[in-house]
Amino acid sequence: MGRKVTLATCSLNQWALDFQGNLSRVLKSIEVAKSKGARYRLGPELEICGYGCADHFYESDTLLHSLQVLKELMQSPITTDIICDVGMPIMHHNVRYNCRVLFLNKKILLIRPKMLLANYGNNREFRWFSPWTQPRHVEDYFLPRMIQEATVPFGDCVLSTIDTCLGSEICAEMWNPRSPHIDMGLDGVEIFTNSSASYHELRKAEQRVMLVRSATNKSGGIYLFANQKGCDGDRLYYDGCAMIAINGEIVAQGAQFTMDDVEVLVATLDLEDIRSYRGERSCKPILHYSMKILILKLDFMLSVGEDVSLPTNQPIRWRFHTPEEEISLGPACWLWDYLRRSGQAGFLLPLSGGVDSSSTACIVYSMCVLLCQAIRDDNHQVLEDVQRVVGDTSYRPEDPQELCGHLFTTCYMATENSSESTYSRARELASQIGSYHINLNIDMAVKGILGIFSMVMGKVPQFRVNGGCARENLALQNIQARVRMVLAYLFAQLSLWARGRPGGLLVLGSANVDESLTGYFTKYDCSSADINPIGGISKTDLKSFLQFCTDHFHLPALRSVIAAPPTAELEPLANGQVSQTDEADMGMTYSELSLIGRLRKISKCGPYSMFCKLIHTWGESCSPSQVAAKVKHFFRMYSVNRHKMTTVTPSYHAENYSPDDNRFDLRPFLYNTRWSWQFRCIDDQMDIEVYRKPNHQYLFLTHVSHYNTN
């Protein structure tokens, strides 16, 4: 009997409700797996319909079409003589489950429902699915007649082939402290599989790899991880990273970011390595579930007969991307998926010459770099998509700059408050990345709108420097910003028409996560766009990203962008120089804001808890009264401006303290902005006797609150 098994896992760029496209990509992955000798193929979570169907999961059509695709898969000659493990929604006893369906040679072997649902971050699985709450229990599932007239096992069960035993996990189950693989391993299961739809966040990949390694590090075994990749219809980018591990060591690594729609990993591994590993570590009985795992016996082998000469995969060292590389690659791939699936002909970006819009421009340029590399690598799907987007079936890009000129339009919209330095920075960057660049002045439009107001109301608003009040000053800034939004959409719709080219452009936004958090932007200004690739990224990370682009993409124009203080340039210049800066307007630095954002979302801090943490974190640089002032100022700004998040442009999700109102950060948008009770708690804490240490740190005495409830 052979002892070496060849197994396949994959990352697929599935699209919600694209049943035809999803079917073809699943079949392609099975075909590739078989061609490399695999006897088992694992796919991503809910790969048949796409993970991001959201409330379409409620529709009977989604269930019906998923079954139709399953039927096509089972009847295809491609799927013969290989165990196919696919993901789809299934209704059992009028309850909807997120399931794995394992089939072999036109026969369904097992339907394994998800037992531990993901209901945090961007995940809302409890809204659409129920968990299978009966571990080690199987029921009969009556298959629809369109599949076959039979019953199949439905529940928590493992497959026992002639030569080994295989058990399934689904995505979040691996992240749970009582993961199924723990007890499966103790019961002798040797191969664990995990089908995921795990989305990208900066610095998250290392956690994922650590979990996969730890799953087999203690008790041995083979672990296969499959993941979706790409934009399947919303703010998330699923970042691949398919992998195969044995006994705590990674032996096959998939790409995190790629333009390939189908990526298949295949590894050949020796089952005796698992048995030797376990034999050394499991010499005594270990207490675990009193109920034995249910085993479905299968007359099939994952190994082949004579395999002595068959080489096995050896451990490799995982190479992680830096955060700057992640920003360069993740949003770029997300933009490309969005563009090619939207039917539009490119992007338009209002390019101000600041850090945010320059970062967005660099991400688009990175997309063009990736596309050109994929075409050089003979990716025919990418070439066909590029030709369709530009409207020329004979087009083949020569270099990223040339492609950027076809796909990307940048526009500098000047007013009398714009400086020469931002104008020059925008022009130089556009020239270096190759975008089609437009310079225009919008003063005429601004004055026209203000003229209408003055004619109707009989008053002329003035900037603060000219004697106006705060309301006048703010309104005059906002009208400039909103005119830019209107013109951006006008040029997006008609600029290609004026150039004799077909199609329209998607408008890109460029507000970062910190500005969204405080509402430091004008509602319905250039932050209002079709999509925003940097809306989930902090200002601090964006500046590091631009430094990376300066060297990696050879864009020297970015040096002056990085060096310049962030400014909206909406107030009059002082002697030709910028008189307004973002950090002065916000009342705190971007680094302070980033920390506050993490405390608010990740550490779940309200005003009082945040103050209590920051008096220690900022103890050497700020007095307690200064910390209190910053915390109060932030929460006033946050609550006053929270309504802006209800209309903010859909943004690439990249940061775990994002204030995205869609489904990640669910909060009211009408607050009592005085925070009277919360701020009084801070003030009462300030009344405690404070002792200054020799090193100028503050020590707060623990005390019983003197609030009287009587």
XYZ file of C-alpha atoms in Angstrom, residues 347-348 409 436 438 488-501 503-505:
22
model
C -10.626 55.867 -13.458
C -10.689 59.597 -12.817
C -7.236 60.416 -15.882
C -3.812 61.689 -18.798
C -6.016 67.877 -16.822
C -15.198 65.322 -11.196
C -18.361 63.470 -12.204
C -18.867 65.672 -15.243
C -15.362 64.962 -16.512
C -15.726 61.265 -15.638
C -18.791 61.021 -17.848
C -17.660 63.147 -20.785
C -13.863 63.410 -20.934
C -13.469 60.183 -22.946
C -16.318 61.316 -25.225
C -14.452 64.574 -25.842
C -11.317 62.566 -26.698
C -13.197 60.343 -29.144
C -13.083 57.238 -26.966
C -17.089 54.587 -22.195
C -17.041 56.470 -18.925
C -14.741 56.650 -15.921
